[in-house]
XYZ file of C-alpha atoms in Angstrom:
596
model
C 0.000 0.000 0.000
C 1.350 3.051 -1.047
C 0.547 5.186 2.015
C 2.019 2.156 4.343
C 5.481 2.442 1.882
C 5.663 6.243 1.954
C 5.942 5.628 5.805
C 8.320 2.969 6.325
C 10.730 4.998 4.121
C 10.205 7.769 6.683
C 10.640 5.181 9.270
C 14.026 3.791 7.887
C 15.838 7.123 6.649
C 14.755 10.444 8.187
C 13.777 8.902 11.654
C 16.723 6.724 12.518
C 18.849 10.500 11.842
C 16.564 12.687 13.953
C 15.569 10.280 16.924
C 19.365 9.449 17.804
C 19.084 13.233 18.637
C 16.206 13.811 20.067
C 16.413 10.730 22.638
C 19.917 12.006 23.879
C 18.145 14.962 25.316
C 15.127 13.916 27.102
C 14.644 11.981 30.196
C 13.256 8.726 29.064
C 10.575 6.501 32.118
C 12.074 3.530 32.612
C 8.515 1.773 32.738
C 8.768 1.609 36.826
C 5.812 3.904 37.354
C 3.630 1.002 36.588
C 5.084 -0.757 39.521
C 3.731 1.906 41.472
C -0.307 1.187 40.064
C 0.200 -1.945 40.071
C 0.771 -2.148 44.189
C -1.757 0.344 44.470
C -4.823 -0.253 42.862
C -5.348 -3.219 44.953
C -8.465 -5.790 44.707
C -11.521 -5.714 46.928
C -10.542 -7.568 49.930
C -11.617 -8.922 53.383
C -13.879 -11.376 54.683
C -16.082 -13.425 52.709
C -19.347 -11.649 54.518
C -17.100 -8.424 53.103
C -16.496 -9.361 50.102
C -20.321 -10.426 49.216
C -21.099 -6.699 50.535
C -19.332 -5.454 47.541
C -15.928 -4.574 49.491
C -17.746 -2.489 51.707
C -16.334 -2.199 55.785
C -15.156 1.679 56.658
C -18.501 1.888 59.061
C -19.116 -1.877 59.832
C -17.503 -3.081 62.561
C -17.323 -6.620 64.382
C -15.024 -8.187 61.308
C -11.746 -9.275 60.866
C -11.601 -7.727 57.763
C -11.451 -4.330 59.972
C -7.661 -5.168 60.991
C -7.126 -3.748 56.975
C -10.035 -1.440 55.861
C -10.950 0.110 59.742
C -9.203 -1.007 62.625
C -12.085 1.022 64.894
C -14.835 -1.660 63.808
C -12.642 -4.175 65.978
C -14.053 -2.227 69.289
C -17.256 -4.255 68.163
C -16.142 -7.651 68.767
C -17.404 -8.544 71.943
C -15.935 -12.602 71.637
C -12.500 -13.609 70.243
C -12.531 -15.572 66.881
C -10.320 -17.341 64.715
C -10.753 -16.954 61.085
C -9.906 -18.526 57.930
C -10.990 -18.793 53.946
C -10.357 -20.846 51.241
C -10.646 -19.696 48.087
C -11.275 -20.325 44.229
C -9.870 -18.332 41.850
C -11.222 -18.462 38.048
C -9.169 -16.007 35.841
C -10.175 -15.727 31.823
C -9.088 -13.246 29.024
C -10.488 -12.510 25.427
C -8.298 -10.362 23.434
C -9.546 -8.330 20.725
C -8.022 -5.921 18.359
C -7.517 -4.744 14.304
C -6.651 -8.308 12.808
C -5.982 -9.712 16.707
C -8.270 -12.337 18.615
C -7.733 -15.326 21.320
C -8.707 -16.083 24.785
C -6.607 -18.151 27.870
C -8.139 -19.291 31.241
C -6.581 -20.583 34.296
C -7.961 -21.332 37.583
C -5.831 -21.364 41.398
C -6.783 -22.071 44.761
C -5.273 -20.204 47.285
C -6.370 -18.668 50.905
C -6.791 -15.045 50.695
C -7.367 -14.364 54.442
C -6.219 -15.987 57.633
C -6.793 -14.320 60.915
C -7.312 -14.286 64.662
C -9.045 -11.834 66.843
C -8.254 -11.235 70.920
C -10.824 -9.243 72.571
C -11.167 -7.772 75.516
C -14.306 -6.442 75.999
C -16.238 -4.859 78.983
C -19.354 -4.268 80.529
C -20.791 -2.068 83.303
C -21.269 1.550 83.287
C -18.099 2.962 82.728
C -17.328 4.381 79.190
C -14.373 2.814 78.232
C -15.828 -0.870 77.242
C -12.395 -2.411 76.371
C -11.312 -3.320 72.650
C -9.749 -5.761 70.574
C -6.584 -7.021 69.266
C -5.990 -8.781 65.753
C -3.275 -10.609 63.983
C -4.625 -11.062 60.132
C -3.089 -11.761 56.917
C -5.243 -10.512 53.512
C -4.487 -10.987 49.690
C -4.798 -7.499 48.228
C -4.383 -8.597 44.847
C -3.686 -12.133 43.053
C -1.547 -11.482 39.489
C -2.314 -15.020 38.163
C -3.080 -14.645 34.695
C -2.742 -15.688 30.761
C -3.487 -13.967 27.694
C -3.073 -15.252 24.446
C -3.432 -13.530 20.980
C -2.994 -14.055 17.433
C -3.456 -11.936 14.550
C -2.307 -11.424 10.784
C -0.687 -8.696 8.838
C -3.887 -5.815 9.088
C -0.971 -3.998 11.429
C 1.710 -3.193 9.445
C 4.421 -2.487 11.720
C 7.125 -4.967 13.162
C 9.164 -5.449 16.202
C 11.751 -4.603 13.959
C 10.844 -1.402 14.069
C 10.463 -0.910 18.052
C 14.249 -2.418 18.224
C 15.470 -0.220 15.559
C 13.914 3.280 17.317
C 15.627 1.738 20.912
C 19.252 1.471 19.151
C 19.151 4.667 17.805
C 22.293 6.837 19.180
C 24.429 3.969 20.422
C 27.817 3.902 19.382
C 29.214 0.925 17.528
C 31.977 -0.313 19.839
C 29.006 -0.337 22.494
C 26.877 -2.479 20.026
C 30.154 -4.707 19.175
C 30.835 -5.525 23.165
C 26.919 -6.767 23.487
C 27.323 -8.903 20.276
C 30.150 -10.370 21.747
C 29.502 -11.503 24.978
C 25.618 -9.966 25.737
C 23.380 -7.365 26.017
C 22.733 -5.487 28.744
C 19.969 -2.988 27.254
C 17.320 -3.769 24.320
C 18.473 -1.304 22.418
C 21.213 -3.874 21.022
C 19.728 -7.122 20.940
C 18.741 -6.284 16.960
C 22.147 -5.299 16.028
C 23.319 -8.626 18.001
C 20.477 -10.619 15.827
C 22.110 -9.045 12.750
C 19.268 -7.358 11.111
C 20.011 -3.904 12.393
C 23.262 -2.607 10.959
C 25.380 1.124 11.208
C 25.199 3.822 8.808
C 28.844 4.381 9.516
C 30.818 1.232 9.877
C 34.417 3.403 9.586
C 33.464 5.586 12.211
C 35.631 5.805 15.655
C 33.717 3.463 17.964
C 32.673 5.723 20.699
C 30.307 7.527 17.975
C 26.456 7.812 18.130
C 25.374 5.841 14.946
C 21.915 6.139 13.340
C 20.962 2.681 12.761
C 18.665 0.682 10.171
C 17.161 -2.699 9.561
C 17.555 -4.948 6.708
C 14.198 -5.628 7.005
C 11.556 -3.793 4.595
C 8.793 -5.875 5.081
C 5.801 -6.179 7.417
C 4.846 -9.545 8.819
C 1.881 -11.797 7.965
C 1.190 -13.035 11.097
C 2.236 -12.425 14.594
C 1.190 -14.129 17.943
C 1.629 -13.857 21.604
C 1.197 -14.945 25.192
C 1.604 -13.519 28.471
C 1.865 -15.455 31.938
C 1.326 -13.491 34.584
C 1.531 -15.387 38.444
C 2.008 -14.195 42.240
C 0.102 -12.075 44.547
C 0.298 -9.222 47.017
C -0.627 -9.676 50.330
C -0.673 -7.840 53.931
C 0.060 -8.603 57.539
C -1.817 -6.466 59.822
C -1.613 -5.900 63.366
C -4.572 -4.042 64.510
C -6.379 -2.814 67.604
C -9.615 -1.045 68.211
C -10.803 0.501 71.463
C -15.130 1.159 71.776
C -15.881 4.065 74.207
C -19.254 4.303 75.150
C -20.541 2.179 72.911
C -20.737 5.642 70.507
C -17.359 6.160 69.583
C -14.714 3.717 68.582
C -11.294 4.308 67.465
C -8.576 2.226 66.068
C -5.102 1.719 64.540
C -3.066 -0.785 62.136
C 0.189 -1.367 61.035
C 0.777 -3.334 57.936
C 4.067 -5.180 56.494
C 2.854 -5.775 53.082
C 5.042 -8.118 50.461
C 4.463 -8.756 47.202
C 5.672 -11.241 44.169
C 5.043 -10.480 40.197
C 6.387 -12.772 38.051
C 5.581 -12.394 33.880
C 6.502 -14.426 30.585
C 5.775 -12.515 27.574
C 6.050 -14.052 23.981
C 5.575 -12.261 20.805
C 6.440 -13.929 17.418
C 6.559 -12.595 13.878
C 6.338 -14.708 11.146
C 7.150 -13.764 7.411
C 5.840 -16.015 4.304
C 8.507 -14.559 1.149
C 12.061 -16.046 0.659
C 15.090 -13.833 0.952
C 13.809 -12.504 4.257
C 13.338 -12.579 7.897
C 10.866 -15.642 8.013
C 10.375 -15.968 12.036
C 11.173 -13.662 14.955
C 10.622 -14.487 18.497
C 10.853 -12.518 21.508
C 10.501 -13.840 25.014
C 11.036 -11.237 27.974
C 10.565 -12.371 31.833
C 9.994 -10.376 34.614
C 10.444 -10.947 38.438
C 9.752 -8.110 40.816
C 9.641 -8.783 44.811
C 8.742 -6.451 47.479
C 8.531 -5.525 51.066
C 6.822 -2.694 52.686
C 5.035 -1.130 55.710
C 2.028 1.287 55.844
C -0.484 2.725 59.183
C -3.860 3.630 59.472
C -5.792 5.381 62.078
C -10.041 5.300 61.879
C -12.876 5.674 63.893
C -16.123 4.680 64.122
C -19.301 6.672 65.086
C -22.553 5.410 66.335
C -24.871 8.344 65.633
C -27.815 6.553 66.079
C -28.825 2.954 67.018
C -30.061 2.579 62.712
C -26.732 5.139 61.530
C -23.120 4.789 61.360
C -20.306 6.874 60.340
C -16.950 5.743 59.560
C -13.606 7.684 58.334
C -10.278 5.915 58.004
C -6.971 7.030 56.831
C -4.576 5.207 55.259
C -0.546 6.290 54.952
C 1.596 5.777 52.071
C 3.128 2.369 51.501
C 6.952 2.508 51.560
C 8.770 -0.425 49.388
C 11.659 -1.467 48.908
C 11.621 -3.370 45.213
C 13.858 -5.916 43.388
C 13.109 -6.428 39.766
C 14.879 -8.816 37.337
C 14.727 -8.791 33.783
C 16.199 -10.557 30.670
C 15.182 -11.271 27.553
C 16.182 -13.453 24.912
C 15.802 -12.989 20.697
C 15.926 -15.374 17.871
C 15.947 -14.162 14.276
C 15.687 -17.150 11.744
C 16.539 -16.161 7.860
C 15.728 -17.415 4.606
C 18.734 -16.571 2.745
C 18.396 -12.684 2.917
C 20.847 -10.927 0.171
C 21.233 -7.117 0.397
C 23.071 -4.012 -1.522
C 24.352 -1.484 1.429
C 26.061 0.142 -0.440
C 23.213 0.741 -3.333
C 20.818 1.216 -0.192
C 23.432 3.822 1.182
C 23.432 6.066 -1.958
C 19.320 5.907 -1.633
C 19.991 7.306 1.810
C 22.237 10.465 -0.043
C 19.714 10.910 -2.707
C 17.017 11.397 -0.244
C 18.386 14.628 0.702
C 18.645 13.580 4.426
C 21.164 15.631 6.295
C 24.693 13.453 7.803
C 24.175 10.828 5.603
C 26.351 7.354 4.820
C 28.738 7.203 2.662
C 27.900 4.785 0.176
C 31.612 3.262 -0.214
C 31.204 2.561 3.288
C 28.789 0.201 2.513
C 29.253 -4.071 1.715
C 27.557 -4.842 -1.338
C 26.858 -8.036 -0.561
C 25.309 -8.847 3.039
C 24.048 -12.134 3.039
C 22.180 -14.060 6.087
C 21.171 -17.457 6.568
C 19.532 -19.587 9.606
C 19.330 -18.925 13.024
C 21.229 -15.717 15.018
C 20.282 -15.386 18.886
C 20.548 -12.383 21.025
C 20.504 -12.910 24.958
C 19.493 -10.172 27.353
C 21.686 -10.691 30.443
C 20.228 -10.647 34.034
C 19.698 -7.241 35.326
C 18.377 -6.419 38.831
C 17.320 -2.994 39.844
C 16.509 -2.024 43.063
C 14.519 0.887 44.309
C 12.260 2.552 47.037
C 8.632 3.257 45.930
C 5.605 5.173 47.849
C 2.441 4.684 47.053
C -0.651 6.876 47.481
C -2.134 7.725 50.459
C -5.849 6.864 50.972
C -8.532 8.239 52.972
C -12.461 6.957 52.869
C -15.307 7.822 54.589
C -18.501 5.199 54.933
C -22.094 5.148 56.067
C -24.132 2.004 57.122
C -27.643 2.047 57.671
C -29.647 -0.572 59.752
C -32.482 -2.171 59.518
C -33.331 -3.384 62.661
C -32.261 -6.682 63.190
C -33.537 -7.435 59.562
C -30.529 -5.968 57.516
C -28.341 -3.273 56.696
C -27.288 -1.092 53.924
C -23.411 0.037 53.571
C -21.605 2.233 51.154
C -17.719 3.156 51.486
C -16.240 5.996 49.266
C -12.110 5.807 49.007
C -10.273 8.661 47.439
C -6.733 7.571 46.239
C -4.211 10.020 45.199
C -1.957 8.128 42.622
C -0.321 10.769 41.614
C 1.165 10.937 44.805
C 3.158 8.169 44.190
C 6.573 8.356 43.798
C 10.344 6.552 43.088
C 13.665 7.177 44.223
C 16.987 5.983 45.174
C 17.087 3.477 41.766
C 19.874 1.565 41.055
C 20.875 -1.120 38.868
C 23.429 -3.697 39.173
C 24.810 -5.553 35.902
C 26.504 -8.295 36.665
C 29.380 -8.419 33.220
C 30.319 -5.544 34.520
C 30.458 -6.283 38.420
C 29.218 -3.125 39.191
C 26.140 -1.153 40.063
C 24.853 2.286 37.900
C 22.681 4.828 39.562
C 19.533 4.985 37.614
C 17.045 8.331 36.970
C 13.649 7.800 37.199
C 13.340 11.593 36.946
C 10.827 10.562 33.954
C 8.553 7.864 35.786
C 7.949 9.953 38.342
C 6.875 13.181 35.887
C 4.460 10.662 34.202
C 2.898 9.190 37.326
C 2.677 13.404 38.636
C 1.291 14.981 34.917
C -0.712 11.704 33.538
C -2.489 9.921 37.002
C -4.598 12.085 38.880
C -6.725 11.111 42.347
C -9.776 8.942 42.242
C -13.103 7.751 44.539
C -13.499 4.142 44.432
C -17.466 3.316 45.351
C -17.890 0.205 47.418
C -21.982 -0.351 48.148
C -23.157 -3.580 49.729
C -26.647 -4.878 51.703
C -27.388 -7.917 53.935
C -30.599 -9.666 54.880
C -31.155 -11.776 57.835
C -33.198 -14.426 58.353
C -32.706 -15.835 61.706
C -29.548 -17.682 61.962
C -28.924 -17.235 58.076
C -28.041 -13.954 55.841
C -28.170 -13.041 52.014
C -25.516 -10.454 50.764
C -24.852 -8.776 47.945
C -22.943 -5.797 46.460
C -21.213 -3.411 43.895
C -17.418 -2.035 43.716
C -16.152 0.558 40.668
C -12.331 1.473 40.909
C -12.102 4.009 38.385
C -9.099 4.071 36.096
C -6.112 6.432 37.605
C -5.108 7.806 34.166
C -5.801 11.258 33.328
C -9.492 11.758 30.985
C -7.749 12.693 28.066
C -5.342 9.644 28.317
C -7.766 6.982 28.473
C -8.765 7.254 24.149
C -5.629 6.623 21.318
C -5.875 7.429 17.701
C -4.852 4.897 15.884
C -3.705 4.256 12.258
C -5.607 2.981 9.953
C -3.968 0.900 7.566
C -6.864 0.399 5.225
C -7.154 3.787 4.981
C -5.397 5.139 1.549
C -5.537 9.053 0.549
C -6.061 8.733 -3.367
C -8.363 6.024 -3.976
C -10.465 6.355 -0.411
C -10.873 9.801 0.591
C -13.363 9.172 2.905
C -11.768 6.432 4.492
C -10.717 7.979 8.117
C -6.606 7.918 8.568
C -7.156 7.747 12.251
C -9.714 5.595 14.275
C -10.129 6.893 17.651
C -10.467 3.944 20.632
C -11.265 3.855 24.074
C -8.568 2.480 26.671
C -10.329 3.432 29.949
C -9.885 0.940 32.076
C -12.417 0.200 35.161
C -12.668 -2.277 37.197
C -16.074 -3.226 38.636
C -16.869 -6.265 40.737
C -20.791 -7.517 41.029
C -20.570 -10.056 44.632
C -23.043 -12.112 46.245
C -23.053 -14.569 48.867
C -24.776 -15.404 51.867
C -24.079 -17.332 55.675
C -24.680 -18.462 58.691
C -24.187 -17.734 62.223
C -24.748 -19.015 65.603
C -23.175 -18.331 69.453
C -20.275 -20.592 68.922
C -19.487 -20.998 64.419
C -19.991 -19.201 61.344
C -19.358 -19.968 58.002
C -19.999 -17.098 54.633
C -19.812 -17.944 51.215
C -18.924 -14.984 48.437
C -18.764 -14.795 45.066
C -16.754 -12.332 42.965
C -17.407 -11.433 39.498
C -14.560 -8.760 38.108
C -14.605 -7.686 34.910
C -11.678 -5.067 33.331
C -10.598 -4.156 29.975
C -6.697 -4.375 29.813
C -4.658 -3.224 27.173
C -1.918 -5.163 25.813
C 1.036 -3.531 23.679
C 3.290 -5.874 22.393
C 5.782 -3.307 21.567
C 5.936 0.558 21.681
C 6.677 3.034 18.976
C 7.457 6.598 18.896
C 3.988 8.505 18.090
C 3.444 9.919 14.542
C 1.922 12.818 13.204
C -0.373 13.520 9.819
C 2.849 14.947 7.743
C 4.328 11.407 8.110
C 1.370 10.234 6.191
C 0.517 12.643 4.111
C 2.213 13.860 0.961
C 2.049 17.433 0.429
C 1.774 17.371 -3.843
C -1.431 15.702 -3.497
C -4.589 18.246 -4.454
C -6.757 16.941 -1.068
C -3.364 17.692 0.709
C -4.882 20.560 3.210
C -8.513 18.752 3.145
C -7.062 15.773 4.760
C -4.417 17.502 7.287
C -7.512 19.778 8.818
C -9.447 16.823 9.043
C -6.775 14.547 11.515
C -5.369 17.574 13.346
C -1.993 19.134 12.308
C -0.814 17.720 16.008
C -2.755 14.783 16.448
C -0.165 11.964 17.773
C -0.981 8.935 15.966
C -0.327 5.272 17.335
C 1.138 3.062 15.230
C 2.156 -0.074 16.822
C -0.378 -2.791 17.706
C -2.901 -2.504 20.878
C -4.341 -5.307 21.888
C -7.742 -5.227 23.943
C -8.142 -7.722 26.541
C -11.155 -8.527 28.397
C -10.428 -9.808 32.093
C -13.476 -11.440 33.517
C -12.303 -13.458 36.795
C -14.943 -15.093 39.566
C -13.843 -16.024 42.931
C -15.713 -17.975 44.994
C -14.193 -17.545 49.088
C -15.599 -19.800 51.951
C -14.520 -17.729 55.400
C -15.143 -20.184 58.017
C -14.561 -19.385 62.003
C -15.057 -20.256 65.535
C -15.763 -18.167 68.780
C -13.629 -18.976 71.766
């Protein structure tokens, strides 16, 4: 497709000169800042009585779910108890997307809560009436997952491109070193794989080269899969004091720790001879962490059918190990190419600095298999996530039921990184690393947000119905939650009214629907929830630089100025793939305890 050509050449000449530039001078994220959502936007959590109330707990009391969401309802517990619950966890994907589609499902079992509560209650006249003491431990958030996807060639961009933009500016005794022995950033794994080469071979090694691929093509199919496993979990050590029977008050500390582990596989397959015919790319993650956090809540009984709860929740303060390494395999089908032709292409284009074609071998030929091994890195760093403070309301019923609703604002972009470091181990020795840029996105792009937790309960003698609703809105900025996106059917001669751009959601909610029900009695109880979450995700396989119209557009055509005031001079344009995926997970939690 013409349009789709037109592009690539602007891809392969005039942006490998300008972005080796341009990168050099701003401070790039190193993609940490979604380590800081991630351990944030937790799950709803607690009991399973909790948990079928929609999450709800800021003005209940009498649970051991309060040791994490408001240590004051503890004062309510007039018995000691010890708690714990089972669970089933039923995770399931469907991705979607231009040319993309596939769906995964695993299910775990696990125990999301285990607790114990001491209390100390009193009678008589007096107004202090004693309090309780609890030892719990809660899953916040379970990261088992798989998504699977597989598409064919509607997107016609590569992950030859994303490697070629991330080697930009490296000089080629740097790229020579990580051939050798291996690479310690991504920027060279494509230079290692051999179908990213210099534009100045003869140059002293310790200059920036602009670099391009040997690759012209687009792929005709592509696949992928992404394993996601671990969990994040607190210990909380909670008490809760009830004076008067009208006011109770309560505090928590929490050690929270947390394991992430992710496989991601993308492949690229090419049908033609005298090309790349496969490329795979398999990255692995593995991030641990250990923090602590506080929070201080009370409780107030304004009337014997009205509560009113507030709770405030510090910052958690990590400290974070991450691992990655990578590993690329480019298998070719006898590719021949002219440099030196393909150099002199480069000079006639008019770009400025360019090759010089005698620099250039005439006859580059590649055949089979070349790897490319991303070595072992661990970075370590401190992260802070955003405080919280909620405020709830539960109404009674009598003895018949109750109606609860919680309202949590978070501030996410209050979170924050520092003190980043990162030790490679060919080079025995640990670099100080700026995440000057993470923290400017997580500051200017996230913004604060009110999760809504409702929930209700019916009793019925010795047995209760539950049910509720939870909405934890998505932390990104309004404006960042929609992407235009090329579209590569669209062609500026023939179609005209074909949009360039197609415009696409990417908020992403998270709602949970629960029910459930139990039963109680002087010495047992046993609850039963059900979870239903449902999320759209957003997978990116790989990330390009934006585009804008101009790239796209040529100016001799007569519609030139029709179809630029249509887009948007300075519309940024996505051009890589984004792959919708539609998380719909049920768990089913059996909280079972005993008075003593």
């Amino acid at each position: 497709m013409r349009t789709v050509t037109n592009f690539k050449t602007f891809c392969l000449i005039a942006g490998a000169f300008l972005s080796s530039h341009l990168l050099q001078a701003q401070s790039q994220p190193t993609g940490y800042y979604l380590d800081a959502l991630r351990y944030s936007r937790t799950s709803i959590t607690g009991s399973a009585r909790m948990q079928s109330m929609g999450g709800v707990g800021v003005a209940l009391g009498g649970d051991i779910s309060n040791a994490f969401t408001n240590p004051a309802g503890l004062g309510f517990n007039r018995k000691s108890e010890y708690h714990f619950a089972p669970s089933l966890y039923f995770a399931n994907t469907d991705a979607s997307g231009n040319g993309v589609s596939g769906s995964e499902s695993q299910t775990k079992f696990n125990f999301p809560l285990l607790g114990v509560i001491f209390s100390k209650a009193k009678g008589g006249p007096q107004t202090w009436k004693g309090g309780s003491f609890a030892i719990a431990y809660t899953r916040l958030n379970d990261f088992n997952g798989k998504t699977f996807y597989e598409g064919d060639g509607t997107n016609q961009t590569s992950m030859v491109d994303y490697f070629n933009e991330t080697a930009q500016g490296l000089p080629l005794g740097f790229l020579e070193d990580e051939k050798q022995f291996s690479s310690t950033i991504i920027g060279s794994l494509g230079y290692s794989a051999e179908f990213l080469r210099v534009t100045k071979p003869n140059a002293s090694e310790d200059t920036p080269q602009s670099l391009y691929t040997l690759i012209f093509s687009s792929p005709d199919s592509r696949d992928g899969q992404v394993s996601t496993s671990g969990a994040q979990q607190e210990f909380s050590f909670a008490y809760g004091a009830n004076f008067g029977d009208r006011v109770y008050v309560g505090a928590k500390l929490g050690i929270q720790t947390f394991r992430y582990d992710k496989d991601q596989y993308n492949f690229e397959g090419r049908n033609g001879s005298g090309d790349l015919q496969q490329l795979n790319f398999s990255e692995r993650f593995r991030t641990d962490g250990t923090g602590f956090n506080g929070s201080i809540g009370a409780i107030f009984r304004a009337h014997d059918y009205l509560r009113v709860g507030l709770v405030y929740t510090l910052p958690t303060y990590y400290n974070v190990t991450d691992i990655y390494s990578a590993s690329l395999s480019a298998d070719y089908n006898n590719l021949n190419f002219d440099e030196q032709a393909y150099f002199q292409f480069i000079v006639d284009s008019g770009v400025s600095d360019p090759p010089n074609p005698a620099d250039g071998d005439p006859n580059v030929s590649i055949n089979g298999e070349r790897t490319a091994f991303h070595e072992a890195i661990e970075t370590q760093f401190n992260m802070r996530t955003p405080y919280k403070l909620a405020a709830g309301l539960t109404g009674f019923l009598g003895k018949r039921g109750l109606l609860s609703a919680d309202f949590e604002y978070v501030a996410y972009n209050t979170a924050k990184l520092k003190k980043a470091e990162e030790y490679v181990s060919s080079f025995d020795q640990v670099f100080p690393l700026d995440v000057t840029g993470d923290n400017e996105i997580l500051s200017n792009e996230y913004r604060g947000v009110v999760n809504i937790n409702i929930g209700t309960e019916l009793r019925f003698g010795q047995w209760y119905a539950r049910g509720g609703y939870a909405l934890k809105p998505d932390p990104r900025k309004k404006d960042l939650q929609t992407i235009k996106e090329f579209n590569f059917e669209w062609d500026q001669i023939e179609n005209p009214d074909v949009p360039m751009v197609i415009e696409r959601s990417t908020k992403s909610n998270a709602q949970f629907i629960t029910f459930g029900g139990g039963f109680r009695n002087q010495r047992f109880f046993a609850d039963l929830a059900i979870v239903v979450q449902s999320q759209p995700t957003y997978l990116v396989p790989y990330q390009l630089d934006v585009r804008f119209p101009n790239n796209f557009l040529d100016p001799n055509l007569d519609n030139y100025q029709q179809q630029l005031d249509r887009v948007g001079e300075d519309t940024e344009i996505v051009i890589h793939p984004t792959i919708k995926v539609d998380e719909s997970n049920i768990r089913a939690m059996l909280s079972i305890g005993t008075y003593f």
